[in-house]
């Protein structure tokens, strides 16, 4: 049986799974450029610049490999305050981006009694967002406490919280109560809320 001989690059790339190098014998190199560079050592190095073609066997790309993976985007929230003490306050104001001036003034009085101010908190208006989930809020705000005003905690996927009773859900202390306008006009409701908030 005769041996098979081929020099065709495609045939060689199919038959051989290793890289091939074409190297001319030393006798056939006539105009090779030789550069001699001195080293710190007494020996000298000889470097020659010779172009050596290399055959590369590239895999065929499949459509699945070239599809970009969809990355789930994390929600971004627009809020009022600096959130320095990781206290999230959630309200529902249909007329303002964050909270109306009267409710804000009343809320700041409540916070001042706890020695807090706007720099310590983040006020989020649920009216600006269709679906809010506790997991997203906790991850984004890194909050350790949440106060809700006029918001049912179940709408935020928070379970086991009773109105005007401090509770805890997944490591976050939560206290929910009436909306700020109701709280502001009713002394009895203020008293009930304050008795719970002062130890929160």
N, CA, C and O atoms as a DFTB+ gen file, in Angstrom:
800 C
 N C O
     1  1       0.843      -1.170       0.000
     2  2       0.000       0.000       0.000
     3  2       0.894       1.240       0.000
     4  3       1.875       1.302       0.741
     5  1       0.555       2.216      -0.825
     6  2       1.332       3.439      -0.946
     7  2       1.002       4.377       0.213
     8  3      -0.132       4.398       0.691
     9  1       1.981       5.145       0.663
    10  2       1.730       6.139       1.706
    11  2       1.071       7.360       1.087
    12  3       1.329       7.701      -0.068
    13  1       0.215       8.016       1.866
    14  2      -0.481       9.205       1.391
    15  2       0.389      10.431       1.636
    16  3       0.909      10.633       2.733
    17  1       0.534      11.226       0.620
    18  2       1.296      12.464       0.734
    19  2       0.419      13.608       0.266
    20  3      -0.190      13.538      -0.802
    21  1       0.356      14.675       1.078
    22  2      -0.395      15.855       0.675
    23  2       0.278      17.089       1.264
    24  3       0.901      17.029       2.324
    25  1       0.142      18.184       0.572
    26  2       0.660      19.459       1.070
    27  2      -0.455      20.483       1.131
    28  3      -0.206      21.655       1.414
    29  1      -1.688      20.055       0.869
    30  2      -2.832      20.964       0.864
    31  2      -3.180      21.344       2.309
    32  3      -3.388      20.459       3.139
    33  1      -3.246      22.675       2.630
    34  2      -3.473      23.100       4.027
    35  2      -4.790      22.601       4.609
    36  3      -4.829      22.242       5.785
    37  1      -5.866      22.563       3.834
    38  2      -7.154      22.106       4.353
    39  2      -7.095      20.633       4.718
    40  3      -7.583      20.230       5.773
    41  1      -6.495      19.824       3.842
    42  2      -6.375      18.396       4.118
    43  2      -5.526      18.157       5.355
    44  3      -5.843      17.302       6.182
    45  1      -4.446      18.916       5.476
    46  2      -3.591      18.762       6.642
    47  2      -4.299      19.172       7.936
    48  3      -4.126      18.526       8.970
    49  1      -5.097      20.247       7.879
    50  2      -5.793      20.699       9.093
    51  2      -6.870      19.716       9.521
    52  3      -7.194      19.631      10.706
    53  1      -7.436      18.962       8.561
    54  2      -8.453      17.960       8.912
    55  2      -7.795      16.694       9.450
    56  3      -8.269      16.111      10.424
    57  1      -6.718      16.276       8.825
    58  2      -6.077      15.025       9.210
    59  2      -5.253      15.130      10.486
    60  3      -5.134      14.160      11.235
    61  1      -4.690      16.293      10.730
    62  2      -3.819      16.448      11.894
    63  2      -4.473      17.370      12.916
    64  3      -5.040      18.400      12.552
    65  1      -4.397      17.011      14.173
    66  2      -4.996      17.848      15.206
    67  2      -3.953      18.653      15.968
    68  3      -4.256      19.206      17.025
    69  1      -2.758      18.727      15.463
    70  2      -1.693      19.499      16.082
    71  2      -1.338      20.672      15.183
    72  3      -1.612      20.644      13.983
    73  1      -0.735      21.690      15.753
    74  2      -0.267      22.823      14.954
    75  2       0.922      22.375      14.106
    76  3       1.783      21.616      14.551
    77  1       0.938      22.873      12.867
    78  2       2.032      22.553      11.960
    79  2       2.874      23.787      11.728
    80  3       2.351      24.897      11.630
    81  1       4.164      23.595      11.641
    82  2       5.087      24.686      11.369
    83  2       5.929      24.312      10.161
    84  3       6.431      23.191      10.068
    85  1       6.081      25.242       9.246
    86  2       6.937      25.024       8.090
    87  2       8.263      25.723       8.380
    88  3       8.324      26.944       8.526
    89  1       9.300      24.933       8.457
    90  2      10.622      25.468       8.760
    91  2      11.551      25.074       7.616
    92  3      11.702      23.896       7.295
    93  1      12.153      26.059       7.026
    94  2      13.081      25.791       5.930
    95  2      14.415      25.326       6.494
    96  3      14.843      25.791       7.550
    97  1      15.072      24.412       5.794
    98  2      16.398      23.979       6.252
    99  2      17.373      25.144       6.230
   100  3      17.202      26.088       5.458
   101  1      18.379      25.081       7.064
   102  2      19.346      26.161       7.207
   103  2      20.048      26.467       5.888
   104  3      20.380      27.623       5.628
   105  1      20.285      25.443       5.038
   106  2      20.979      25.665       3.775
   107  2      20.159      26.535       2.830
   108  3      20.740      27.243       2.007
   109  1      18.819      26.508       2.919
   110  2      17.958      27.245       1.994
   111  2      17.721      28.692       2.419
   112  3      17.179      29.476       1.640
   113  1      18.110      29.059       3.624
   114  2      17.901      30.427       4.073
   115  2      19.045      31.272       3.533
   116  3      20.193      31.117       3.951
   117  1      18.731      32.157       2.613
   118  2      19.789      32.942       1.981
   119  2      19.854      34.353       2.542
   120  3      20.947      34.849       2.814
   121  1      18.717      35.014       2.723
   122  2      18.733      36.417       3.131
   123  2      18.127      36.605       4.526
   124  3      17.396      37.572       4.743
   125  1      18.403      35.737       5.442
   126  2      17.861      35.865       6.793
   127  2      18.545      37.025       7.501
   128  3      19.756      37.205       7.375
   129  1      17.786      37.800       8.233
   130  2      18.318      38.952       8.962
   131  2      18.757      38.486      10.333
   132  3      17.955      37.921      11.076
   133  1      19.999      38.709      10.682
   134  2      20.529      38.268      11.962
   135  2      20.925      39.504      12.755
   136  3      21.649      40.372      12.269
   137  1      20.425      39.562      14.004
   138  2      20.720      40.692      14.881
   139  2      21.466      40.161      16.092
   140  3      21.021      39.216      16.743
   141  1      22.584      40.766      16.383
   142  2      23.383      40.361      17.539
   143  2      23.255      41.460      18.579
   144  3      23.571      42.619      18.312
   145  1      22.779      41.082      19.792
   146  2      22.626      42.054      20.871
   147  2      23.499      41.632      22.038
   148  3      23.447      40.475      22.456
   149  1      24.302      42.548      22.576
   150  2      25.158      42.189      23.721
   151  2      24.325      42.104      24.998
   152  3      23.368      42.857      25.175
   153  1      24.696      41.187      25.877
   154  2      24.043      41.036      27.182
   155  2      25.047      41.399      28.253
   156  3      26.224      41.630      27.973
   157  1      24.567      41.446      29.484
   158  2      25.469      41.741      30.586
   159  2      26.500      40.633      30.761
   160  3      27.618      40.865      31.219
   161  1      26.098      39.433      30.387
   162  2      27.008      38.311      30.478
   163  2      27.997      38.390      29.314
   164  3      27.724      39.094      28.341
   165  1      29.109      37.712      29.376
   166  2      30.089      37.786      28.299
   167  2      29.595      37.170      26.996
   168  3      30.147      37.460      25.935
   169  1      28.554      36.315      27.056
   170  2      28.059      35.688      25.835
   171  2      27.204      36.680      25.056
   172  3      26.683      37.641      25.622
   173  1      27.066      36.444      23.774
   174  2      26.195      37.261      22.926
   175  2      25.078      36.385      22.416
   176  3      25.257      35.195      22.155
   177  1      23.893      37.016      22.277
   178  2      22.732      36.268      21.800
   179  2      22.515      36.581      20.337
   180  3      22.758      37.703      19.892
   181  1      22.067      35.613      19.604
   182  2      21.778      35.790      18.189
   183  2      20.279      35.631      18.015
   184  3      19.700      34.616      18.402
   185  1      19.659      36.643      17.431
   186  2      18.216      36.604      17.222
   187  2      17.953      36.742      15.732
   188  3      18.450      37.675      15.101
   189  1      17.203      35.858      15.181
   190  2      16.891      35.951      13.756
   191  2      15.403      36.179      13.588
   192  3      14.584      35.645      14.335
   193  1      15.075      36.978      12.598
   194  2      13.673      37.262      12.310
   195  2      13.271      36.461      11.090
   196  3      13.636      36.798       9.964
   197  1      12.523      35.407      11.318
   198  2      12.063      34.548      10.240
   199  2      10.558      34.422      10.376
   200  3      10.059      34.169      11.472
   201  1       9.835      34.590       9.303
   202  2       8.389      34.448       9.314
   203  2       8.057      32.981       9.146
   204  3       8.459      32.353       8.166
   205  1       7.329      32.439      10.096
   206  2       6.943      31.036      10.052
   207  2       5.421      30.971       9.996
   208  3       4.767      31.347      10.969
   209  1       4.840      30.513       8.906
   210  2       3.381      30.417       8.829
   211  2       2.876      29.291       9.722
   212  3       3.505      28.239       9.835
   213  1       1.736      29.528      10.351
   214  2       1.133      28.547      11.248
   215  2      -0.287      28.279      10.775
   216  3      -1.046      29.214      10.516
   217  1      -0.644      27.020      10.663
   218  2      -2.017      26.650      10.320
   219  2      -2.810      26.540      11.606
   220  3      -2.376      25.888      12.556
   221  1      -3.960      27.172      11.639
   222  2      -4.789      27.121      12.838
   223  2      -6.107      26.459      12.508
   224  3      -6.749      26.786      11.510
   225  1      -6.493      25.556      13.327
   226  2      -7.753      24.850      13.158
   227  2      -8.768      25.479      14.101
   228  3      -8.788      25.152      15.288
   229  1      -9.613      26.378      13.595
   230  2     -10.582      27.088      14.425
   231  2     -11.899      26.331      14.427
   232  3     -12.332      25.855      13.377
   233  1     -12.558      26.206      15.600
   234  2     -13.851      25.533      15.631
   235  2     -14.928      26.381      14.967
   236  3     -14.845      27.609      14.936
   237  1     -15.932      25.707      14.443
   238  2     -17.058      26.394      13.812
   239  2     -17.972      26.909      14.907
   240  3     -18.326      26.167      15.823
   241  1     -18.359      28.185      14.818
   242  2     -19.237      28.778      15.829
   243  2     -20.669      28.316      15.604
   244  3     -21.168      28.295      14.479
   245  1     -21.312      27.948      16.699
   246  2     -22.717      27.552      16.623
   247  2     -23.586      28.741      16.996
   248  3     -23.121      29.616      17.726
   249  1     -24.827      28.812      16.529
   250  2     -25.692      29.954      16.842
   251  2     -25.928      30.138      18.334
   252  3     -26.050      31.274      18.794
   253  1     -25.996      29.034      19.120
   254  2     -26.250      29.163      20.557
   255  2     -25.081      29.846      21.254
   256  3     -25.281      30.624      22.187
   257  1     -23.863      29.559      20.807
   258  2     -22.684      30.133      21.458
   259  2     -22.556      31.626      21.194
   260  3     -21.987      32.355      22.006
   261  1     -23.083      32.082      20.064
   262  2     -22.930      33.492      19.728
   263  2     -24.036      34.374      20.287
   264  3     -23.938      35.598      20.200
   265  1     -25.096      33.786      20.864
   266  2     -26.193      34.583      21.430
   267  2     -25.758      35.209      22.735
   268  3     -25.204      34.519      23.591
   269  1     -25.996      36.511      22.914
   270  2     -25.660      37.120      24.203
   271  2     -26.655      36.687      25.266
   272  3     -27.849      36.552      24.999
   273  1     -26.150      36.471      26.471
   274  2     -27.010      36.076      27.582
   275  2     -27.737      37.299      28.134
   276  3     -27.129      38.351      28.334
   277  1     -29.024      37.161      28.375
   278  2     -29.808      38.257      28.939
   279  2     -29.487      38.377      30.430
   280  3     -29.577      37.396      31.167
   281  1     -29.118      39.557      30.863
   282  2     -28.798      39.802      32.265
   283  2     -29.990      40.508      32.904
   284  3     -30.453      41.537      32.414
   285  1     -30.473      39.943      33.996
   286  2     -31.605      40.553      34.688
   287  2     -31.147      41.854      35.337
   288  3     -30.191      41.870      36.112
   289  1     -31.825      42.923      35.019
   290  2     -31.425      44.220      35.568
   291  2     -32.018      44.400      36.963
   292  3     -33.154      44.011      37.232
   293  1     -31.232      44.990      37.825
   294  2     -31.699      45.250      39.186
   295  2     -32.471      46.558      39.173
   296  3     -32.102      47.494      38.464
   297  1     -33.549      46.627      39.962
   298  2     -34.331      47.862      39.981
   299  2     -33.549      49.019      40.612
   300  3     -32.715      48.830      41.498
   301  1     -33.850      50.210      40.122
   302  2     -33.240      51.433      40.645
   303  2     -34.371      52.297      41.194
   304  3     -35.410      52.447      40.553
   305  1     -34.169      52.860      42.370
   306  2     -35.213      53.640      43.018
   307  2     -34.788      55.096      43.163
   308  3     -33.628      55.398      43.443
   309  1     -35.748      55.984      42.967
   310  2     -35.540      57.415      43.154
   311  2     -36.127      57.764      44.521
   312  3     -37.304      57.504      44.768
   313  1     -35.335      58.340      45.398
   314  2     -35.794      58.574      46.769
   315  2     -35.286      59.912      47.283
   316  3     -34.389      60.527      46.706
   317  1     -35.890      60.344      48.388
   318  2     -35.513      61.598      49.046
   319  2     -34.747      61.259      50.312
   320  3     -35.164      60.385      51.072
   321  1     -33.637      61.935      50.549
   322  2     -32.821      61.692      51.738
   323  2     -31.478      61.109      51.353
   324  3     -31.202      60.856      50.181
   325  1     -30.637      60.897      52.379
   326  2     -29.284      60.388      52.150
   327  2     -29.090      58.940      52.597
   328  3     -28.091      58.316      52.243
   329  1     -30.027      58.403      53.365
   330  2     -29.997      56.998      53.804
   331  2     -28.730      56.660      54.598
   332  3     -28.204      55.553      54.483
   333  1     -28.244      57.601      55.394
   334  2     -27.015      57.368      56.161
   335  2     -27.190      56.364      57.291
   336  3     -26.229      55.710      57.694
   337  1     -28.415      56.236      57.807
   338  2     -28.646      55.281      58.906
   339  2     -29.504      54.102      58.441
   340  3     -30.016      53.340      59.262
   341  1     -29.658      53.955      57.138
   342  2     -30.330      52.798      56.528
   343  2     -31.747      52.588      57.050
   344  3     -32.179      51.462      57.296
   345  1     -32.458      53.699      57.214
   346  2     -33.867      53.668      57.623
   347  2     -34.701      54.047      56.409
   348  3     -34.614      55.171      55.916
   349  1     -35.502      53.116      55.932
   350  2     -36.342      53.341      54.760
   351  2     -37.750      53.706      55.207
   352  3     -38.366      52.994      55.999
   353  1     -38.253      54.822      54.692
   354  2     -39.615      55.258      54.989
   355  2     -40.411      55.175      53.693
   356  3     -40.035      55.763      52.678
   357  1     -41.511      54.441      53.742
   358  2     -42.312      54.209      52.537
   359  2     -43.658      54.898      52.693
   360  3     -44.380      54.664      53.662
   361  1     -43.987      55.754      51.726
   362  2     -45.254      56.483      51.708
   363  2     -45.936      56.265      50.358
   364  3     -45.356      55.691      49.436
   365  1     -47.178      56.735      50.265
   366  2     -47.891      56.691      48.990
   367  2     -48.528      58.058      48.775
   368  3     -49.605      58.339      49.302
   369  1     -47.861      58.901      48.004
   370  2     -48.349      60.250      47.712
   371  2     -48.642      60.346      46.224
   372  3     -47.727      60.282      45.403
   373  1     -49.908      60.497      45.875
   374  2     -50.323      60.522      44.471
   375  2     -50.084      61.874      43.798
   376  3     -50.201      61.981      42.577
   377  1     -49.749      62.915      44.581
   378  2     -49.637      64.255      44.017
   379  2     -48.209      64.777      43.906
   380  3     -47.979      65.783      43.235
   381  1     -47.246      64.120      44.545
   382  2     -45.862      64.611      44.550
   383  2     -44.889      63.484      44.216
   384  3     -45.217      62.304      44.345
   385  1     -43.698      63.865      43.787
   386  2     -42.691      62.863      43.436
   387  2     -42.298      62.025      44.649
   388  3     -42.188      60.802      44.550
   389  1     -42.087      62.674      45.790
   390  2     -41.700      61.954      46.997
   391  2     -42.782      62.057      48.065
   392  3     -43.392      61.059      48.450
   393  1     -43.010      63.293      48.541
   394  2     -43.958      63.519      49.630
   395  2     -44.320      65.004      49.629
   396  3     -43.479      65.846      49.315
   397  1     -45.576      65.330      49.983
   398  2     -45.958      66.749      49.991
   399  2     -45.333      67.462      51.191
   400  3     -44.924      66.826      52.161
   401  1     -45.268      68.778      51.110
   402  2     -44.559      69.579      52.118
   403  2     -45.132      69.434      53.523
   404  3     -44.380      69.365      54.495
   405  1     -46.460      69.388      53.637
   406  2     -47.097      69.288      54.954
   407  2     -46.753      67.952      55.612
   408  3     -46.397      67.908      56.789
   409  1     -46.861      66.862      54.846
   410  2     -46.534      65.543      55.395
   411  2     -45.047      65.423      55.716
   412  3     -44.666      64.785      56.697
   413  1     -44.214      66.040      54.883
   414  2     -42.780      66.015      55.140
   415  2     -42.438      66.749      56.439
   416  3     -41.618      66.274      57.225
   417  1     -43.068      67.908      56.663
   418  2     -42.818      68.664      57.892
   419  2     -43.237      67.847      59.119
   420  3     -42.528      67.826      60.125
   421  1     -44.383      67.177      59.032
   422  2     -44.858      66.350      60.143
   423  2     -43.918      65.162      60.360
   424  3     -43.586      64.835      61.500
   425  1     -43.491      64.518      59.280
   426  2     -42.578      63.382      59.377
   427  2     -41.241      63.799      59.995
   428  3     -40.678      63.065      60.808
   429  1     -40.740      64.960      59.617
   430  2     -39.470      65.433      60.170
   431  2     -39.573      65.732      61.665
   432  3     -38.592      65.582      62.393
   433  1     -40.773      66.162      62.137
   434  2     -40.984      66.361      63.582
   435  2     -40.894      65.018      64.314
   436  3     -40.274      64.911      65.372
   437  1     -41.526      63.998      63.725
   438  2     -41.472      62.650      64.326
   439  2     -40.019      62.179      64.392
   440  3     -39.570      61.666      65.417
   441  1     -39.293      62.359      63.289
   442  2     -37.897      61.915      63.234
   443  2     -37.012      62.695      64.199
   444  3     -36.096      62.131      64.796
   445  1     -37.284      64.003      64.356
   446  2     -36.494      64.832      65.276
   447  2     -36.637      64.311      66.704
   448  3     -35.684      64.367      67.481
   449  1     -37.810      63.808      67.051
   450  2     -38.013      63.238      68.387
   451  2     -37.151      61.988      68.588
   452  3     -36.828      61.627      69.720
   453  1     -36.783      61.334      67.490
   454  2     -35.903      60.155      67.546
   455  2     -34.447      60.532      67.236
   456  3     -33.593      59.666      67.051
   457  1     -34.185      61.858      67.183
   458  2     -32.849      62.391      66.863
   459  2     -32.373      61.941      65.488
   460  3     -31.217      61.561      65.307
   461  1     -33.278      61.992      64.536
   462  2     -32.979      61.662      63.143
   463  2     -33.365      62.843      62.266
   464  3     -34.196      63.664      62.655
   465  1     -32.770      62.928      61.096
   466  2     -33.167      63.954      60.130
   467  2     -33.141      63.370      58.720
   468  3     -32.973      62.164      58.544
   469  1     -33.307      64.229      57.719
   470  2     -33.409      63.792      56.333
   471  2     -32.128      63.112      55.842
   472  3     -32.176      62.311      54.909
   473  1     -30.993      63.421      56.456
   474  2     -29.732      62.780      56.052
   475  2     -29.688      61.310      56.464
   476  3     -28.966      60.515      55.862
   477  1     -30.454      60.952      57.485
   478  2     -30.399      59.601      58.041
   479  2     -31.328      58.616      57.344
   480  3     -31.172      57.406      57.511
   481  1     -32.280      59.100      56.574
   482  2     -33.353      58.254      56.047
   483  2     -33.403      58.290      54.522
   484  3     -32.721      59.081      53.870
   485  1     -34.235      57.407      53.982
   486  2     -34.584      57.435      52.563
   487  2     -36.104      57.356      52.488
   488  3     -36.706      56.437      53.043
   489  1     -36.734      58.324      51.797
   490  2     -38.192      58.325      51.644
   491  2     -38.516      57.853      50.234
   492  3     -38.080      58.454      49.252
   493  1     -39.274      56.789      50.144
   494  2     -39.660      56.204      48.860
   495  2     -41.171      56.315      48.699
   496  3     -41.932      55.928      49.586
   497  1     -41.593      56.848      47.558
   498  2     -43.021      56.970      47.248
   499  2     -43.430      55.783      46.380
   500  3     -42.951      55.642      45.254
   501  1     -44.314      54.931      46.898
   502  2     -44.733      53.740      46.152
   503  2     -45.571      54.086      44.927
   504  3     -45.712      53.263      44.022
   505  1     -46.126      55.285      44.889
   506  2     -46.948      55.685      43.753
   507  2     -46.129      55.724      42.450
   508  3     -46.701      55.640      41.364
   509  1     -44.821      55.847      42.550
   510  2     -43.945      55.931      41.382
   511  2     -43.581      54.560      40.808
   512  3     -42.964      54.484      39.745
   513  1     -43.952      53.478      41.493
   514  2     -43.538      52.135      41.079
   515  2     -44.730      51.195      41.045
   516  3     -45.568      51.192      41.947
   517  1     -44.791      50.392      39.980
   518  2     -45.918      49.468      39.815
   519  2     -45.836      48.303      40.796
   520  3     -46.780      48.050      41.545
   521  1     -44.721      47.604      40.793
   522  2     -44.550      46.444      41.666
   523  2     -43.300      46.635      42.510
   524  3     -42.201      46.828      41.990
   525  1     -43.488      46.578      43.812
   526  2     -42.348      46.668      44.722
   527  2     -42.236      45.354      45.481
   528  3     -43.238      44.807      45.942
   529  1     -41.036      44.860      45.607
   530  2     -40.800      43.633      46.355
   531  2     -39.818      43.923      47.486
   532  3     -38.843      44.652      47.304
   533  1     -40.085      43.353      48.640
   534  2     -39.234      43.544      49.816
   535  2     -37.778      43.204      49.503
   536  3     -36.867      43.925      49.910
   537  1     -37.564      42.111      48.785
   538  2     -36.207      41.660      48.452
   539  2     -35.432      42.752      47.710
   540  3     -34.268      43.010      48.016
   541  1     -36.084      43.391      46.732
   542  2     -35.432      44.453      45.960
   543  2     -35.147      45.677      46.823
   544  3     -34.091      46.297      46.701
   545  1     -36.097      46.024      47.700
   546  2     -35.910      47.175      48.589
   547  2     -34.751      46.937      49.555
   548  3     -33.911      47.814      49.760
   549  1     -34.715      45.755      50.138
   550  2     -33.659      45.430      51.098
   551  2     -32.293      45.436      50.415
   552  3     -31.318      45.933      50.978
   553  1     -32.223      44.889      49.213
   554  2     -30.951      44.836      48.494
   555  2     -30.491      46.229      48.068
   556  3     -29.309      46.551      48.180
   557  1     -31.412      47.051      47.585
   558  2     -31.040      48.371      47.075
   559  2     -30.675      49.347      48.204
   560  3     -29.660      50.039      48.131
   561  1     -31.518      49.393      49.250
   562  2     -31.321      50.381      50.320
   563  2     -30.444      49.857      51.458
   564  3     -29.995      50.645      52.290
   565  1     -30.193      48.564      51.515
   566  2     -29.433      47.953      52.607
   567  2     -30.015      48.369      53.955
   568  3     -29.284      48.604      54.917
   569  1     -31.337      48.457      54.005
   570  2     -32.014      48.985      55.194
   571  2     -32.052      47.949      56.317
   572  3     -32.145      46.745      56.081
   573  1     -31.977      48.462      57.551
   574  2     -32.141      47.596      58.712
   575  2     -33.471      47.878      59.417
   576  3     -33.889      47.136      60.305
   577  1     -34.135      48.985      58.994
   578  2     -35.457      49.329      59.530
   579  2     -36.304      49.922      58.413
   580  3     -35.808      50.614      57.524
   581  1     -37.604      49.626      58.488
   582  2     -38.556      50.191      57.523
   583  2     -39.762      50.729      58.292
   584  3     -40.330      50.047      59.146
   585  1     -40.138      51.970      57.968
   586  2     -41.380      52.555      58.472
   587  2     -42.311      52.735      57.275
   588  3     -41.911      53.295      56.254
   589  1     -43.547      52.266      57.397
   590  2     -44.518      52.467      56.318
   591  2     -45.663      53.333      56.839
   592  3     -46.104      53.189      57.979
   593  1     -46.130      54.228      55.982
   594  2     -47.252      55.108      56.326
   595  2     -48.337      54.929      55.280
   596  3     -48.185      55.335      54.128
   597  1     -49.454      54.305      55.706
   598  2     -50.578      54.089      54.800
   599  2     -50.322      53.009      53.760
   600  3     -50.993      52.979      52.728
   601  1     -49.379      52.137      54.007
   602  2     -49.017      51.064      53.075
   603  2     -49.240      49.725      53.771
   604  3     -48.801      49.526      54.903
   605  1     -49.915      48.823      53.097
   606  2     -50.069      47.470      53.619
   607  2     -48.768      46.712      53.347
   608  3     -48.390      46.552      52.187
   609  1     -48.082      46.247      54.378
   610  2     -46.811      45.546      54.158
   611  2     -46.932      44.333      53.232
   612  3     -45.960      43.958      52.578
   613  1     -48.111      43.722      53.173
   614  2     -48.309      42.572      52.286
   615  2     -48.128      42.966      50.822
   616  3     -47.736      42.137      50.002
   617  1     -48.408      44.218      50.493
   618  2     -48.222      44.676      49.110
   619  2     -46.744      44.728      48.734
   620  3     -46.405      44.790      47.552
   621  1     -45.865      44.705      49.736
   622  2     -44.414      44.692      49.520
   623  2     -43.842      43.284      49.717
   624  3     -42.626      43.107      49.793
   625  1     -44.723      42.295      49.797
   626  2     -44.359      40.891      50.021
   627  2     -43.717      40.689      51.393
   628  3     -42.803      39.881      51.558
   629  1     -44.223      41.452      52.379
   630  2     -43.784      41.322      53.764
   631  2     -44.906      40.630      54.528
   632  3     -46.053      41.077      54.509
   633  1     -44.564      39.545      55.192
   634  2     -45.571      38.750      55.901
   635  2     -45.396      38.867      57.414
   636  3     -44.292      39.090      57.911
   637  1     -46.519      38.710      58.142
   638  2     -46.490      38.632      59.599
   639  2     -46.358      39.947      60.331
   640  3     -46.020      39.945      61.514
   641  1     -46.608      41.065      59.686
   642  2     -46.498      42.371      60.333
   643  2     -47.903      42.896      60.629
   644  3     -48.771      42.893      59.757
   645  1     -48.116      43.343      61.858
   646  2     -49.406      43.886      62.293
   647  2     -49.275      45.401      62.386
   648  3     -48.241      45.911      62.815
   649  1     -50.314      46.116      61.987
   650  2     -50.292      47.584      62.024
   651  2     -50.033      48.077      63.448
   652  3     -50.601      47.562      64.411
   653  1     -49.163      49.084      63.562
   654  2     -48.812      49.736      64.818
   655  2     -48.163      48.805      65.836
   656  3     -48.211      49.061      67.039
   657  1     -47.557      47.727      65.349
   658  2     -46.773      46.825      66.193
   659  2     -45.455      46.554      65.474
   660  3     -45.437      46.091      64.334
   661  1     -44.370      46.846      66.150
   662  2     -43.056      46.595      65.548
   663  2     -42.867      45.096      65.370
   664  3     -43.184      44.301      66.254
   665  1     -42.353      44.736      64.224
   666  2     -42.082      43.338      63.926
   667  2     -40.783      43.222      63.152
   668  3     -40.118      44.215      62.856
   669  1     -40.441      41.991      62.832
   670  2     -39.218      41.762      62.071
   671  2     -39.497      40.780      60.954
   672  3     -40.192      39.784      61.149
   673  1     -38.945      41.068      59.769
   674  2     -39.100      40.199      58.610
   675  2     -37.753      40.108      57.907
   676  3     -37.209      41.112      57.447
   677  1     -37.220      38.886      57.831
   678  2     -35.931      38.618      57.181
   679  2     -34.819      39.555      57.671
   680  3     -34.049      40.099      56.880
   681  1     -34.758      39.725      58.989
   682  2     -33.686      40.508      59.598
   683  2     -33.872      42.009      59.568
   684  3     -32.966      42.745      59.959
   685  1     -35.034      42.491      59.110
   686  2     -35.298      43.929      59.040
   687  2     -36.456      44.258      59.974
   688  3     -37.515      43.634      59.899
   689  1     -36.256      45.246      60.864
   690  2     -37.332      45.687      61.758
   691  2     -38.314      46.539      60.951
   692  3     -37.910      47.407      60.178
   693  1     -39.607      46.276      61.143
   694  2     -40.638      46.959      60.359
   695  2     -41.748      47.449      61.285
   696  3     -42.204      46.738      62.181
   697  1     -42.166      48.693      61.035
   698  2     -43.296      49.268      61.757
   699  2     -44.182      49.986      60.747
   700  3     -43.749      50.924      60.077
   701  1     -45.417      49.537      60.649
   702  2     -46.370      50.156      59.730
   703  2     -47.487      50.835      60.494
   704  3     -47.886      50.380      61.566
   705  1     -47.992      51.932      59.933
   706  2     -49.063      52.673      60.598
   707  2     -49.936      53.375      59.569
   708  3     -49.812      53.136      58.368
   709  1     -50.824      54.248      60.054
   710  2     -51.724      54.989      59.191
   711  2     -50.950      55.951      58.285
   712  3     -49.767      56.216      58.500
   713  1     -51.636      56.457      57.288
   714  2     -51.039      57.467      56.411
   715  2     -50.742      58.722      57.224
   716  3     -51.422      58.994      58.213
   717  1     -49.745      59.479      56.822
   718  2     -49.325      60.667      57.567
   719  2     -50.439      61.691      57.789
   720  3     -50.515      62.232      58.892
   721  1     -51.321      62.000      56.807
   722  2     -52.395      62.966      57.073
   723  2     -53.349      62.499      58.180
   724  3     -53.803      63.319      58.978
   725  1     -53.661      61.196      58.244
   726  2     -54.528      60.662      59.312
   727  2     -53.831      60.742      60.659
   728  3     -54.447      61.088      61.667
   729  1     -52.572      60.426      60.672
   730  2     -51.798      60.442      61.900
   731  2     -51.647      61.866      62.443
   732  3     -51.677      62.085      63.654
   733  1     -51.487      62.818      61.544
   734  2     -51.268      64.212      61.923
   735  2     -52.504      64.827      62.587
   736  3     -52.373      65.689      63.457
   737  1     -53.686      64.395      62.186
   738  2     -54.925      65.028      62.672
   739  2     -55.570      64.302      63.851
   740  3     -56.559      64.796      64.393
   741  1     -55.057      63.167      64.261
   742  2     -55.685      62.376      65.311
   743  2     -54.695      62.140      66.462
   744  3     -53.713      61.414      66.306
   745  1     -54.966      62.761      67.613
   746  2     -54.065      62.684      68.773
   747  2     -53.977      61.254      69.296
   748  3     -52.900      60.812      69.697
   749  1     -55.088      60.525      69.299
   750  2     -55.102      59.147      69.800
   751  2     -54.197      58.268      68.929
   752  3     -53.431      57.456      69.449
   753  1     -54.287      58.431      67.609
   754  2     -53.445      57.647      66.697
   755  2     -51.968      58.017      66.869
   756  3     -51.094      57.153      66.808
   757  1     -51.699      59.311      67.085
   758  2     -50.313      59.746      67.316
   759  2     -49.746      59.061      68.555
   760  3     -48.603      58.603      68.554
   761  1     -50.560      58.997      69.616
   762  2     -50.112      58.397      70.872
   763  2     -49.815      56.909      70.691
   764  3     -48.788      56.409      71.152
   765  1     -50.726      56.211      70.014
   766  2     -50.535      54.772      69.768
   767  2     -49.238      54.551      68.987
   768  3     -48.441      53.674      69.319
   769  1     -49.043      55.366      67.942
   770  2     -47.867      55.216      67.088
   771  2     -46.584      55.566      67.850
   772  3     -45.590      54.845      67.758
   773  1     -46.607      56.652      68.589
   774  2     -45.409      57.073      69.299
   775  2     -44.977      56.046      70.343
   776  3     -43.783      55.795      70.511
   777  1     -45.950      55.450      71.048
   778  2     -45.625      54.442      72.051
   779  2     -44.869      53.262      71.431
   780  3     -44.026      52.650      72.087
   781  1     -45.169      52.948      70.183
   782  2     -44.474      51.852      69.501
   783  2     -43.146      52.320      68.890
   784  3     -42.155      51.590      68.899
   785  1     -43.147      53.558      68.357
   786  2     -41.966      54.075      67.671
   787  2     -40.803      54.401      68.618
   788  3     -39.640      54.257      68.240
   789  1     -41.109      54.838      69.838
   790  2     -40.017      55.273      70.720
   791  2     -39.067      54.150      71.084
   792  3     -37.913      54.406      71.430
   793  1     -39.536      52.896      71.013
   794  2     -38.663      51.748      71.291
   795  2     -38.208      51.037      70.025
   796  3     -37.600      49.970      70.100
   797  1     -38.494      51.608      68.875
   798  2     -38.191      50.978      67.587
   799  2     -36.757      51.236      67.191
   800  3     -36.318      50.783      66.134
